[in-house]
Every structure is written in C-alpha cells, then in structure tokens.
Amino acid sequence: EAGVAQSPRYKIIEKRQSVAFWCNPISGHATLYWYQQILGQGPKLLIQFQNNGVVDDSQLPKDRFSAERLKGVDSTLKIQPAKLEDSAVYLCASRRWGGASDTQYFGPGTRLTVL
Amino acid sequence: SQQGEEDPQALSIQEGENATMNCSYKTSINNLQWYRQNSGRGLVHLILIRSNEREKHSGRLRVTLDTSKKSSSLLITASRAADTASYFCATQRNSGGTSYGKLTFGQGTILTVHP
C-alpha cells in the first residue's frame, strides 16, 4: 500500500511571497489532515477534511492560509503572504473513516523556510 | 494549544538499556497514541491505548495509561541505536461531531541511543 505523498519536500521563499503544498493521501482514506510542526514542538492541527468537506479549521490562520480538497482525494495548502513565523514542517496525514481509533498515517512533510 | 507535556525533553542512554518517557495531559480522552519521528522516516505510529485500558505491549514497547492521573508512559526495552528519534504522545478526544479523530500532540522527547 502506497503511503501519503507530499510535495515539494523542501521550499525556501522570501517573506510576503506565496507558497503551495500538495498532498495525496492513501487510497480510500476519507479523512485528511494538515499539521504544522515548528522546530522543537509537536505537530499542531491546522485543518481536517472529511471527504471534500472541512470539519475542523479552528486553528487555521484564515487571513493567510487556505486549503482545499478537490473531489475528496488530493489536497493543497496555500500560504499567502508568508511570514517568518510560518517556517515549519507541514505534515499531511490521512485516516480511513471507520472509528475513533483508526491510525493516522503521515507523509514525509514539506519543510518551509521563510527568509 | 498543546495538550500533552512530555518528560524528559531529552534522554540519552546506551544501547541495551531501557528508555522510559512520560506524557501528561489535561482533559478526558478517548485514546492516547505514541508516535516516533526521525528525519529518515517521518512520523510513524507506534501504539494506541484506549481510555479503558491500563497497559499495552507491542514488541519491545510497553505503554501504560493512568486516566486518574492523566498520564501515560512509554517504555522501550533493550534499546538499539536505531531507536534514536523524537517520541510524541498524542491524545484523541471523543467530542463527537467535527473534532472526531483529531489528535493533539505533546512537545516530544528526544531519545538518543549510543552504540
């Protein structure tokens, strides 16, 4: 079974520029998550999709961050404009919908550096 | 906000020794999960313990959960250099509705196993 795919793996941008990350979850996984992990901290949930609908975006800075999941499969996360404090690893995870205890599978992440 | 707090922040041991990491959390949970993260393989799920369980084993891993103290511990026995990584606890609350399945991660413990 192929894992969660993310691209790019690394991105360096100047502040105020825009950036987009892509995630392809495990086939058949209805739930998709985007996490932000700042160096030295644990991952923090930004947004959760169930199929192509948003079910939790309470911690997403909506003035600059946006995300979509077209057709309930791939997802993109965008930052516009980026700030220095957005430097972090952005992790995508997916989970098969079937109960509270299903495991989340994480992709390798995209490491963003904002200069 | 981060729910879990892990202790110690860093742990350095020799190969063959046991490693114990602790996690405390603040609110009632449905289950608690432990993840490992290293640069080579990203964030990997290790073990899940439900709120009605007290102890669980998986290979060299032993997890305990004390819901009265809102704490958990992860024991890695006979450690190997390959166990060198960051270890995170993550809690899942069964609040129903939109937050179902959401994980809240702790800050992590950095484990270094010396050959």
CSV table of C-alpha atoms in Angstrom, one decimal:
chain,number,residue,atom,x,y,z
A,1,GLU,CA,0.0,0.0,0.0
A,2,ALA,CA,1.5,3.3,-1.0
A,3,GLY,CA,1.9,5.9,1.8
A,4,VAL,CA,0.9,9.5,2.0
A,5,ALA,CA,2.7,11.5,-0.7
A,6,GLN,CA,3.7,15.2,-0.3
A,7,SER,CA,5.5,17.7,-2.5
A,8,PRO,CA,7.7,19.5,-2.5
A,9,ARG,CA,9.9,18.2,0.2
A,10,TYR,CA,11.7,21.5,0.8
A,11,LYS,CA,10.8,25.1,-0.1
A,12,ILE,CA,12.6,28.3,0.6
A,13,ILE,CA,10.8,31.6,0.0
A,14,GLU,CA,11.0,35.3,0.9
A,15,LYS,CA,8.5,36.7,3.3
A,16,ARG,CA,5.4,38.1,1.7
A,17,GLN,CA,5.7,35.5,-1.1
A,18,SER,CA,3.1,32.8,-1.7
A,19,VAL,CA,3.6,29.0,-1.5
A,20,ALA,CA,1.6,25.9,-2.0
A,21,PHE,CA,1.9,22.4,-0.8
A,22,TRP,CA,0.4,19.3,-2.2
A,23,CYS,CA,-0.8,16.1,-0.5
A,24,ASN,CA,-2.0,12.8,-1.9
A,25,PRO,CA,-3.5,10.6,0.8
A,26,ILE,CA,-3.6,6.8,1.0
A,27,SER,CA,-6.2,5.5,-1.4
A,28,GLY,CA,-9.6,5.1,0.2
A,29,HIS,CA,-8.8,7.3,3.2
A,30,ALA,CA,-11.7,9.7,3.6
A,31,THR,CA,-10.2,11.9,6.3
A,32,LEU,CA,-7.2,14.2,5.6
A,33,TYR,CA,-5.3,16.4,8.0
A,34,TRP,CA,-2.8,19.2,7.6
A,35,TYR,CA,-0.5,19.8,10.6
A,36,GLN,CA,2.1,22.5,11.2
A,37,GLN,CA,5.2,21.4,13.1
A,38,ILE,CA,7.5,24.2,14.3
A,39,LEU,CA,11.1,23.2,15.2
A,40,GLY,CA,11.2,21.7,18.7
A,41,GLN,CA,7.4,21.3,19.0
A,42,GLY,CA,4.8,18.6,18.3
A,43,PRO,CA,2.6,18.9,15.3
A,44,LYS,CA,-0.4,21.2,15.5
A,45,LEU,CA,-3.6,20.5,13.5
A,46,LEU,CA,-4.4,23.2,11.0
A,47,ILE,CA,-7.3,21.7,9.1
A,48,GLN,CA,-9.2,18.5,8.8
A,49,PHE,CA,-11.2,17.3,5.8
A,50,GLN,CA,-13.8,14.6,5.7
A,51,ASN,CA,-14.0,13.7,2.0
A,52,ASN,CA,-14.0,17.1,0.4
A,53,GLY,CA,-15.7,19.0,3.3
A,54,VAL,CA,-13.9,20.9,6.1
A,55,VAL,CA,-14.8,19.6,9.5
A,56,ASP,CA,-12.3,21.5,11.6
A,57,ASP,CA,-10.3,24.6,10.7
A,58,SER,CA,-10.4,26.2,14.1
A,59,GLN,CA,-6.6,26.6,14.2
A,60,LEU,CA,-6.0,27.7,10.6
A,61,PRO,CA,-4.9,31.4,10.3
A,62,LYS,CA,-7.5,32.1,7.7
A,63,ASP,CA,-6.2,35.5,6.8
A,64,ARG,CA,-3.2,33.9,5.1
A,65,PHE,CA,-3.7,30.2,5.0
A,66,SER,CA,-6.2,28.3,2.8
A,67,ALA,CA,-6.7,24.7,1.9
A,68,GLU,CA,-8.9,22.7,-0.4
A,69,ARG,CA,-9.5,19.1,-1.2
A,70,LEU,CA,-11.0,18.7,-4.6
A,71,LYS,CA,-13.0,15.5,-5.3
A,72,GLY,CA,-12.2,14.2,-1.9
A,73,VAL,CA,-8.7,13.0,-2.8
A,74,ASP,CA,-5.7,15.3,-3.2
A,75,SER,CA,-5.4,18.4,-1.1
A,76,THR,CA,-3.4,21.7,-1.4
A,77,LEU,CA,-2.4,24.0,1.4
A,78,LYS,CA,-1.6,27.6,0.5
A,79,ILE,CA,0.1,30.4,2.4
A,80,GLN,CA,-0.3,33.9,1.0
A,81,PRO,CA,1.5,36.0,2.1
A,82,ALA,CA,4.1,34.1,4.1
A,83,LYS,CA,5.6,35.4,7.3
A,84,LEU,CA,8.8,34.5,9.0
A,85,GLU,CA,6.9,32.6,11.7
A,86,ASP,CA,5.5,30.3,9.1
A,87,SER,CA,8.8,28.5,8.9
A,88,ALA,CA,8.0,24.9,9.8
A,89,VAL,CA,7.4,21.4,8.5
A,90,TYR,CA,3.9,21.0,7.1
A,91,LEU,CA,2.7,17.4,7.5
A,92,CYS,CA,-0.2,15.8,5.8
A,93,ALA,CA,-1.9,12.7,7.3
A,94,SER,CA,-4.8,10.6,6.3
A,95,ARG,CA,-7.1,8.1,8.1
A,96,ARG,CA,-9.6,5.6,6.9
A,97,TRP,CA,-13.0,6.6,8.2
A,98,GLY,CA,-14.3,3.8,10.4
A,99,GLY,CA,-14.0,4.7,14.1
A,100,ALA,CA,-12.2,6.8,16.7
A,101,SER,CA,-9.2,4.6,16.9
A,102,ASP,CA,-8.1,4.3,13.3
A,103,THR,CA,-4.5,5.2,12.9
A,104,GLN,CA,-3.4,8.4,11.1
A,105,TYR,CA,-0.7,7.9,8.5
A,106,PHE,CA,1.7,10.7,7.9
A,107,GLY,CA,3.5,11.9,4.9
A,108,PRO,CA,7.2,12.9,4.9
A,109,GLY,CA,6.3,16.6,5.2
A,110,THR,CA,7.3,19.7,3.5
A,111,ARG,CA,10.0,21.8,5.2
A,112,LEU,CA,9.3,25.5,4.6
A,113,THR,CA,11.9,28.2,5.3
A,114,VAL,CA,10.7,31.8,5.1
A,115,LEU,CA,13.6,34.3,4.8
B,1,SER,CA,-2.7,24.6,22.3
B,2,GLN,CA,-0.7,21.6,23.0
B,3,GLN,CA,-2.5,19.2,25.4
B,4,GLY,CA,0.3,16.8,26.3
B,5,GLU,CA,3.5,17.5,28.1
B,6,GLU,CA,6.3,15.1,27.9
B,7,ASP,CA,9.1,14.3,30.3
B,8,PRO,CA,12.0,14.3,29.9
B,9,GLN,CA,12.6,16.7,27.0
B,10,ALA,CA,15.7,14.7,26.1
B,11,LEU,CA,17.1,11.3,27.1
B,12,SER,CA,20.5,9.8,26.4
B,13,ILE,CA,21.2,6.1,27.0
B,14,GLN,CA,23.5,3.3,26.0
B,15,GLU,CA,22.4,0.5,23.6
B,16,GLY,CA,20.7,-2.3,25.6
B,17,GLU,CA,19.4,-0.1,28.3
B,18,ASN,CA,15.7,0.7,28.8
B,19,ALA,CA,14.2,4.1,28.0
B,20,THR,CA,11.1,5.5,29.7
B,21,MET,CA,9.2,8.5,28.5
B,22,ASN,CA,6.3,10.1,30.3
B,23,CYS,CA,3.3,12.1,29.0
B,24,SER,CA,0.8,14.1,30.9
B,25,TYR,CA,-2.4,15.6,29.5
B,26,LYS,CA,-5.2,17.9,30.7
B,27,THR,CA,-8.6,16.7,29.5
B,28,SER,CA,-10.5,13.5,29.2
B,29,ILE,CA,-9.6,11.4,26.3
B,30,ASN,CA,-10.8,8.6,24.1
B,31,ASN,CA,-7.4,7.2,23.5
B,32,LEU,CA,-3.7,8.1,23.7
B,33,GLN,CA,-1.2,7.3,20.9
B,34,TRP,CA,2.6,7.3,20.7
B,35,TYR,CA,4.5,8.3,17.6
B,36,ARG,CA,8.1,8.2,16.6
B,37,GLN,CA,9.7,10.8,14.3
B,38,ASN,CA,13.1,10.8,12.7
B,39,SER,CA,14.5,12.5,9.7
B,40,GLY,CA,14.5,9.5,7.6
B,41,ARG,CA,11.0,8.1,8.0
B,42,GLY,CA,8.8,11.0,9.1
B,43,LEU,CA,6.1,10.5,11.8
B,44,VAL,CA,5.3,6.9,12.4
B,45,HIS,CA,2.5,5.5,14.6
B,46,LEU,CA,3.8,3.1,17.3
B,47,ILE,CA,1.0,2.1,19.6
B,48,LEU,CA,-2.5,3.1,20.7
B,49,ILE,CA,-4.0,2.6,24.1
B,50,ARG,CA,-7.7,3.2,24.8
B,51,SER,CA,-9.0,5.1,27.9
B,52,ASN,CA,-10.4,1.8,29.3
B,53,GLU,CA,-7.0,0.1,29.0
B,54,ARG,CA,-4.2,0.3,31.6
B,55,GLU,CA,-1.3,-1.4,29.8
B,56,LYS,CA,-0.4,-2.5,26.3
B,57,HIS,CA,2.5,-4.2,24.7
B,58,SER,CA,3.9,-4.3,21.2
B,59,GLY,CA,7.3,-5.9,20.7
B,60,ARG,CA,9.8,-4.0,22.8
B,61,LEU,CA,7.3,-1.3,23.6
B,62,ARG,CA,5.2,-1.1,26.7
B,63,VAL,CA,2.6,1.6,27.3
B,64,THR,CA,0.7,2.4,30.4
B,65,LEU,CA,-2.2,4.7,30.9
B,66,ASP,CA,-3.4,6.2,34.2
B,67,THR,CA,-6.6,8.2,33.5
B,68,SER,CA,-7.0,9.2,37.1
B,69,LYS,CA,-3.6,10.9,36.9
B,70,LYS,CA,-4.0,11.9,33.2
B,71,SER,CA,-0.6,10.4,32.4
B,72,SER,CA,1.0,7.8,30.2
B,73,SER,CA,4.4,6.2,29.9
B,74,LEU,CA,6.2,4.6,27.1
B,75,LEU,CA,8.9,2.0,27.9
B,76,ILE,CA,11.3,0.8,25.2
B,77,THR,CA,13.2,-2.2,26.4
B,78,ALA,CA,16.7,-3.3,25.2
B,79,SER,CA,17.1,-0.1,23.2
B,80,ARG,CA,19.0,0.0,19.9
B,81,ALA,CA,20.8,2.8,18.1
B,82,ALA,CA,18.0,2.7,15.5
B,83,ASP,CA,15.6,3.8,18.2
B,84,THR,CA,17.2,7.2,18.2
B,85,ALA,CA,14.4,9.6,17.3
B,86,SER,CA,11.8,12.0,18.8
B,87,TYR,CA,8.8,10.4,20.5
B,88,PHE,CA,5.5,12.1,20.8
B,89,CYS,CA,2.4,11.3,22.7
B,90,ALA,CA,-0.9,12.4,21.1
B,91,THR,CA,-4.4,12.4,22.7
B,92,GLN,CA,-7.6,11.9,20.9
B,93,ARG,CA,-10.8,13.2,22.4
B,94,ASN,CA,-14.2,11.8,21.5
B,95,SER,CA,-16.0,15.0,21.4
B,96,GLY,CA,-18.2,13.8,18.6
B,97,GLY,CA,-19.1,15.7,15.5
B,98,THR,CA,-16.4,17.7,13.8
B,99,SER,CA,-13.4,17.0,16.0
B,100,TYR,CA,-13.7,13.3,15.8
B,101,GLY,CA,-10.3,11.8,15.3
B,102,LYS,CA,-8.4,15.0,16.0
B,103,LEU,CA,-5.0,14.4,17.6
B,104,THR,CA,-3.4,16.8,20.0
B,105,PHE,CA,0.4,16.2,20.3
B,106,GLY,CA,2.8,16.8,23.1
B,107,GLN,CA,6.1,18.6,22.7
B,108,GLY,CA,8.1,15.3,22.4
B,109,THR,CA,11.1,13.6,24.0
B,110,ILE,CA,14.3,13.4,22.0
B,111,LEU,CA,15.9,9.9,22.6
B,112,THR,CA,19.5,9.3,21.7
B,113,VAL,CA,20.8,5.7,22.0
B,114,HIS,CA,24.5,5.4,21.8
B,115,PRO,CA,26.0,2.3,20.3
